[in-house]
Short mmCIF file of C-alpha atoms in Angstrom, two decimals:
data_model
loop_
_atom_site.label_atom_id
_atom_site.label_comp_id
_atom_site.label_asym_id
_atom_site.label_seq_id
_atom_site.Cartn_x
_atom_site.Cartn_y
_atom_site.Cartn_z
CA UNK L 136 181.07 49.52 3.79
CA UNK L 137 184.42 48.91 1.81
CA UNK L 138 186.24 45.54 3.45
CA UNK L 139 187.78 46.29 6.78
CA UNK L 140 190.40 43.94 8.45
CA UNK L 141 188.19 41.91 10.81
CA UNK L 142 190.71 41.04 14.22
CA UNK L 143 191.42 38.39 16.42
CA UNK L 144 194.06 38.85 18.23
CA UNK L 145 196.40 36.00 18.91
CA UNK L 146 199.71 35.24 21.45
CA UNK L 147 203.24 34.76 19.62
CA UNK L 148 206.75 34.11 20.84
CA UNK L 149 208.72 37.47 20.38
CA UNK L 150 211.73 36.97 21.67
CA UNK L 151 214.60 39.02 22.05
CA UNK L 152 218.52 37.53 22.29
CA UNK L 153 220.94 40.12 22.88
CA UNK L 154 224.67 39.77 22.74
CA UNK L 155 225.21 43.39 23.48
CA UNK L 156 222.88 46.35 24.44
CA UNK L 157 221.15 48.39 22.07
CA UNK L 158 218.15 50.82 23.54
CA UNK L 159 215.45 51.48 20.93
CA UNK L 160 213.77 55.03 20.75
CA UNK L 161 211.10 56.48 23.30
CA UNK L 162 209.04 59.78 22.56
CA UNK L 163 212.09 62.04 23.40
CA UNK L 164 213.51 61.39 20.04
CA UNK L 165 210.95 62.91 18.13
CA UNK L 166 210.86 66.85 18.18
CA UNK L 167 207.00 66.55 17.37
CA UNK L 168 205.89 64.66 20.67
CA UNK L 169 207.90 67.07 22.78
CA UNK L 170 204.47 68.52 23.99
CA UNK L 171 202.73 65.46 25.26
CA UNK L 172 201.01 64.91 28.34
CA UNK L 173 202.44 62.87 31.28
CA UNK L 174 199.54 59.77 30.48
CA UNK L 175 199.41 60.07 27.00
CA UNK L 176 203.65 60.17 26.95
CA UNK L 177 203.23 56.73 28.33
CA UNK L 178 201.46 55.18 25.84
CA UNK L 179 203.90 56.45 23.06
CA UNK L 180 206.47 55.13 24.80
CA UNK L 181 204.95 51.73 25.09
CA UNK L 182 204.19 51.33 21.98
CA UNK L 183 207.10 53.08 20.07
CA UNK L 184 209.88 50.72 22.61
CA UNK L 185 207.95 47.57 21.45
CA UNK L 186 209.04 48.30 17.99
CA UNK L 187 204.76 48.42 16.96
CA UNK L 188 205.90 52.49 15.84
CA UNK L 189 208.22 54.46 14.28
CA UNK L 190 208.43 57.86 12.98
CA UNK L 191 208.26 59.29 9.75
CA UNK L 192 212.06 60.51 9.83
CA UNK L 193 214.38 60.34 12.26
CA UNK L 194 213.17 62.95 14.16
CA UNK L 195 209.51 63.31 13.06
CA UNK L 196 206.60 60.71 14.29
CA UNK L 197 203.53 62.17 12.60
CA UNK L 198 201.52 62.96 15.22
CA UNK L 199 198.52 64.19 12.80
CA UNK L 200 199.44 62.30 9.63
CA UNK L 201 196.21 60.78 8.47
CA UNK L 202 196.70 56.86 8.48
CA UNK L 203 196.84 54.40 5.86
CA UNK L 204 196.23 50.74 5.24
CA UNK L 205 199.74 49.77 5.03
CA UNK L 206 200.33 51.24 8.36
CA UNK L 207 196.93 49.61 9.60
CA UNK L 208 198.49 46.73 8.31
CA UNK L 209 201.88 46.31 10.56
CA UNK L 210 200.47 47.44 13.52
CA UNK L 211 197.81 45.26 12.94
CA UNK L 212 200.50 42.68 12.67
CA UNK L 213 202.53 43.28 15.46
CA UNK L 214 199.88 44.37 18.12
CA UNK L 215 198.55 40.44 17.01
CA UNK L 216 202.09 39.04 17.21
CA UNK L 217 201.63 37.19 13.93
CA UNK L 218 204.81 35.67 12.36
CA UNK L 219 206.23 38.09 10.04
CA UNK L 220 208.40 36.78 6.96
CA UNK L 221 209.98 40.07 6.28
CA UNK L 222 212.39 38.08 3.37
CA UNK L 223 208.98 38.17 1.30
CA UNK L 224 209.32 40.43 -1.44
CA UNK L 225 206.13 38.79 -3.62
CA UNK L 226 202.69 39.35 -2.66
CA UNK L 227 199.28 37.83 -3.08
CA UNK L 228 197.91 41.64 -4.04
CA UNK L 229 198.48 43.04 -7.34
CA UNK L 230 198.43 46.37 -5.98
CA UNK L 231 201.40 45.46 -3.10
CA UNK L 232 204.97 45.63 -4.30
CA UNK L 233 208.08 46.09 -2.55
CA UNK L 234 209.20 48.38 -5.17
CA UNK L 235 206.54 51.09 -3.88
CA UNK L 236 208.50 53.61 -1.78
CA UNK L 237 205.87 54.71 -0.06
CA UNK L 238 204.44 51.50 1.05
CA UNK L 239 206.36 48.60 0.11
CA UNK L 240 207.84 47.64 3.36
CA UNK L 241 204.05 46.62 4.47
CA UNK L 242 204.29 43.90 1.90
CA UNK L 243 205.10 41.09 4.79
CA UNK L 244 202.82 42.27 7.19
CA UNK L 245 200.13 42.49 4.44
CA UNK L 246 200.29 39.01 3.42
CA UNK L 247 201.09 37.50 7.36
CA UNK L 248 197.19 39.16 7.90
CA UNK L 249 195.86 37.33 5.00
CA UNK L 250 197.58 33.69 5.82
CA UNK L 251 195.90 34.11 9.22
CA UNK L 252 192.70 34.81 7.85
CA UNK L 253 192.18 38.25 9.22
CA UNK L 254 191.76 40.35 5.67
CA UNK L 255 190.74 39.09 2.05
CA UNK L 256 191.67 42.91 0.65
CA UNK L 257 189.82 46.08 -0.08
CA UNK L 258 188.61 44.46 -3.54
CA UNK L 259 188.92 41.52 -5.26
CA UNK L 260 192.40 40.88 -5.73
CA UNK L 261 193.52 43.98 -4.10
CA UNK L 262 194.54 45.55 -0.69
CA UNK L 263 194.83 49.28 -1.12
CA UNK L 264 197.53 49.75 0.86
CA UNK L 265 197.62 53.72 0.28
CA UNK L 266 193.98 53.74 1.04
CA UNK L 267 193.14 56.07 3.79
CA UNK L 268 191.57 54.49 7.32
CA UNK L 269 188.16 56.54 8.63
CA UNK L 270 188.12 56.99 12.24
CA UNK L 271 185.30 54.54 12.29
CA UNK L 272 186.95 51.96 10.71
CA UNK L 273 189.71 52.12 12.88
CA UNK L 274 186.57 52.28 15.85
CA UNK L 275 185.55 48.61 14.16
CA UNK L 276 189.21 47.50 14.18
CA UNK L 277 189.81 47.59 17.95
CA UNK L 278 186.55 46.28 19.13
CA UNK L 279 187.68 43.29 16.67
CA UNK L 280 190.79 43.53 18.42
CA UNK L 281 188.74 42.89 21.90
CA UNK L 282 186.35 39.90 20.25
CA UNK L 283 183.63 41.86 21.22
CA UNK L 284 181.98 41.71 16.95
CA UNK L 285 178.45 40.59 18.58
CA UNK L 286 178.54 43.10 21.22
CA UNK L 287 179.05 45.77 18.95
CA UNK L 288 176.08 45.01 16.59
CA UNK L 289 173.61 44.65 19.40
CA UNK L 290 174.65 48.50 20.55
CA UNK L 291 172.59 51.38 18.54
CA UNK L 292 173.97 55.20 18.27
CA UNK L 293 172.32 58.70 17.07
CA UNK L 294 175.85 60.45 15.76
CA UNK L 295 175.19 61.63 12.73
CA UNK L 296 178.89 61.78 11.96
CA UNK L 297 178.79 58.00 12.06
CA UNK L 298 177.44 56.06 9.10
CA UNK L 299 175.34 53.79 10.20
CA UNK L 300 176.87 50.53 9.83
CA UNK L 301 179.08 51.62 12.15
CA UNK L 302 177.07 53.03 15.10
CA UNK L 303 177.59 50.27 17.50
CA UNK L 304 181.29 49.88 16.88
CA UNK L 305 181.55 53.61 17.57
CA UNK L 306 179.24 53.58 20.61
CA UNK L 307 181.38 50.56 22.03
CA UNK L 308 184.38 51.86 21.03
CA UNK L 309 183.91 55.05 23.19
CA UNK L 310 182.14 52.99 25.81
CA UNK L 311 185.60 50.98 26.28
CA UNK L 312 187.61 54.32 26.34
CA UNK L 313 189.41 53.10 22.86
CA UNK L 314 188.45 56.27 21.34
CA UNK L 315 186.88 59.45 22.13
CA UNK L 316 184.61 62.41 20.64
CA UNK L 317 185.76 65.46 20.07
CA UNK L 318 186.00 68.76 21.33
CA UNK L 319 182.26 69.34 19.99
CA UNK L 320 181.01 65.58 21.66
CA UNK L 321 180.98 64.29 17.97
CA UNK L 322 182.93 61.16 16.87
CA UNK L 323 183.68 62.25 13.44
CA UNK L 324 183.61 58.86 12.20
CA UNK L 325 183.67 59.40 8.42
CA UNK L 326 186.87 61.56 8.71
CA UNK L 327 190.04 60.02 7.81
CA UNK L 328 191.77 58.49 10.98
CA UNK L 329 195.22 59.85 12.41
CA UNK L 330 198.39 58.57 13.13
CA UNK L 331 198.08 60.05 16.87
CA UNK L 332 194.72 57.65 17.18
CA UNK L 333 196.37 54.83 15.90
CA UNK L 334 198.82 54.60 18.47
CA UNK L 335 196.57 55.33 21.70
CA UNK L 336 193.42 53.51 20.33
CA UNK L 337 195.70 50.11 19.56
CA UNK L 338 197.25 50.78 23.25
CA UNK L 339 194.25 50.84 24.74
CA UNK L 340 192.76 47.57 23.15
CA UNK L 341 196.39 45.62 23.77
CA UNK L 342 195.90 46.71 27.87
CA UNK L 343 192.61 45.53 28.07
CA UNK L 344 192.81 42.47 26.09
CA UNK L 345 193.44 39.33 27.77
CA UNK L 346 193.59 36.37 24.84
CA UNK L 347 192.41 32.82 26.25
CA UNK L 348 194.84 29.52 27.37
CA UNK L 349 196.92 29.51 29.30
CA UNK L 350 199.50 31.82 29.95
CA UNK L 351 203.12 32.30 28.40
CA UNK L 352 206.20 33.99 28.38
CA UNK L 353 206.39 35.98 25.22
CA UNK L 354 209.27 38.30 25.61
CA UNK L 355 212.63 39.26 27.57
CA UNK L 356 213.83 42.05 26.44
CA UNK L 357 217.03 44.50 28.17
CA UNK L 358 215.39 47.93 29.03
CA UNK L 359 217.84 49.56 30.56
CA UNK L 360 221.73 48.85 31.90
CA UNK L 361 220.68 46.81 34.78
CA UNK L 362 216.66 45.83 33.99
CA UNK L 363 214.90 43.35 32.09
CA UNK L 364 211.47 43.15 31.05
CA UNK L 365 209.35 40.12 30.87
CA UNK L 366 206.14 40.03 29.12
CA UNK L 367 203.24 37.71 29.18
CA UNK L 368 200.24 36.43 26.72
CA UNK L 369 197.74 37.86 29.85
CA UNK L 370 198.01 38.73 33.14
CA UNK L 371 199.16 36.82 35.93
CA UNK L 372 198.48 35.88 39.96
CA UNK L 373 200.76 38.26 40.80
CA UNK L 374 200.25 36.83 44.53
CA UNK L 375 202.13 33.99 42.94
CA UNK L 376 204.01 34.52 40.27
CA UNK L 377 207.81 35.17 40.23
CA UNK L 378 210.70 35.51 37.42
CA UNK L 379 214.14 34.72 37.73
CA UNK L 380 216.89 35.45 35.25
CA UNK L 381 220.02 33.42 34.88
CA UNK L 382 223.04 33.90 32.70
CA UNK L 383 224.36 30.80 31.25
CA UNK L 384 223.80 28.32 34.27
CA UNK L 385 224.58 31.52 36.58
CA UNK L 386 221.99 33.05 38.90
CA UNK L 387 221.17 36.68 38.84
CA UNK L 388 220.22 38.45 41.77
CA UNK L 389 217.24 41.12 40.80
CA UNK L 390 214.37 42.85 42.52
CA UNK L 391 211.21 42.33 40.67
CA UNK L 392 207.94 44.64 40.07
CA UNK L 393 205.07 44.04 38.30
CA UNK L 394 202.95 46.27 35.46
CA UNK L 395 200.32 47.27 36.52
CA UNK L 396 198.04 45.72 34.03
CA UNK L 397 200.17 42.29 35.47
CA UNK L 398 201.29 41.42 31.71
CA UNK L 399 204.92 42.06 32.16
CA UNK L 400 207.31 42.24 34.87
CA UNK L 401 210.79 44.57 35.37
CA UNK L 402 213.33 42.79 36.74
CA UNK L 403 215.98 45.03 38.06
CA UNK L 404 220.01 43.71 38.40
CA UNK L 405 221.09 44.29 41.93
CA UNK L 406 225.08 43.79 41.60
CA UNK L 407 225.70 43.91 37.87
CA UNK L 408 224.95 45.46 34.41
CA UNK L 409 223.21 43.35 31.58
CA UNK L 410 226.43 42.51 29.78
CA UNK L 411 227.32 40.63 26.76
CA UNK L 412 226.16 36.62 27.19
CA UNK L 413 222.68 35.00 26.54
CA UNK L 414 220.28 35.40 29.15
CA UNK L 415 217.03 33.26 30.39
CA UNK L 416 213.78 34.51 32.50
CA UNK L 417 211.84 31.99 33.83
CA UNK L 418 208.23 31.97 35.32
CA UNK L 419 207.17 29.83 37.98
CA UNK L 420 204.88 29.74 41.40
CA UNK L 421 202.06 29.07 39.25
CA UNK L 422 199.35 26.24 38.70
CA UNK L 423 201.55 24.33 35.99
CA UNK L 424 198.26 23.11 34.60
CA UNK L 425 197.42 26.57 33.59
CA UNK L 426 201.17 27.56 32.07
CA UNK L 427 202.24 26.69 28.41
CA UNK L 428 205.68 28.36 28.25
CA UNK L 429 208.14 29.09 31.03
CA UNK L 430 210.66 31.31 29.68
CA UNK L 431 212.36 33.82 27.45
CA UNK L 432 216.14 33.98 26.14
#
């Protein structure tokens, strides 16, 4: 087996200061994910709002695009929320240059996987980053994702479309819904991984991981004229947790519902628009023992 990135997933500040309102893309901008089902339309949204992907153009995503390691790479980075020095324009790798068109802009995420230890490279001295990503190494990469390494290797499969280093990262993987066999009940695994897969196999692993400490705000973020989102490191008592928002020293009156999965909350402007200024959410009704950071600007 060639060197996979090996995953632990870790909680970073990602916050977001706005001075005016600027709404990122959503599905409906790209004329290739017109077709998408209701459920899996919600996980490209998700993940394409948070800024984790992008399309290929403007108006193209990829949907089938088979996967690289440069793209492993920032999503990687991202779905982790690993600081990101995107001034870097030197890396470690010989083979990594921001002077590659193709895959130059991975250069910071690259190197922000090595400093935290998660990848050495593909070979000595090198990443690869055009190197193609099987289906089960991307399998391996989100039960990393989930710290569940041991598990995996004490699991056993039959597929014979699954080399077999790889069996019990498969069988796990589908056992945790992060993947799925195809059409003919065969994973596939040796077949190069695609861009589709990516996306819902990272969304699954970010819903259903829950990192430990204590819980954080990580994010506000405006998501539409009069709502702001609040995310969290994990999930929260919902039975006692509440956010406010403030602007400047001024109190904003909002209505406030919780995701489902209890790791972010909408808050929702009763009398006014999110308008230029710098706004605060804060968390509180919780044990303080068990909370590390309060709030988002």
């Amino acid at each position: 087996m060639k060197k996979t990135l090996s995953v632990v997933l870790t909680s970073a500040m990602a916050l977001s200061m706005f001075s005016s309102v600027a709404f990122g893309k959503t599905s409906a901008d790209f004329t290739d994910l017109k077709d998408l089902d209701a459920a899996t339309k919600v996980k490209f949204d998700a993940m394409i709002t948070a800024g984790i992907f992008d399309g290929v153009t403007e108006t193209t995503f990829g949907l089938k695009d088979e996967m690289n390691r440069a793209q492993f790479a920032k999503v990687a980075a991202l779905i982790m929320g690993l600081e990101v020095n995107k001034d870097l324009n030197t890396s470690t790798f010989t083979d990594v240059s921001v002077t590659d068109a193709a895959n130059g802009y991975a250069l910071p995420y690259i190197e922000a996987l090595k400093t935290a230890g998660v990848t050495d490279g593909y070979a000595e001295g090198q990443y690869n980053p055009a190197g193609k990503v099987t289906k089960e190494q991307l399998a391996t990469f989100l039960v990393r994702v989930l710290g569940q390494d041991e598990a995996a290797k004490g699991k056993t499969g039959t597929d014979t479309t699954v080399s077999g280093w790889a069996q019990g990262y498969v069988a796990l993987a589908l056992e945790l819904k992060l993947l799925s066999n195809g059409t003919d009940n065969t994973f596939g695994g040796m077949a190069n991984a695609t861009r589709d897969l990516l996306l819902t196999g990272a969304y699954e692993a970010k819903q259903q991981y829950v990192p430990a400490g204590k819980v954080s705000v990580t994010g506000a973020k405006a998501t539409g004229v009069q709502q702001v989102t609040v995310s969290f490191n994990k999930p929260v008592d919902t039975a006692k947790a509440t956010v406010a928002l403030t602007k400047g020293t001024a109190n904003i009156a909002t209505t406030m519902k919780f995701a489902d999965d209890k790791k972010s909350a909408v808050l929702t402007l009763t009398d006014v628009k999110v308008s230029e200024g710098t706004y605060t959410a804060t968390l509180s009704g919780l044990d303080a023992a068990g909370v590390e950071k309060t709030t988002a600007t």
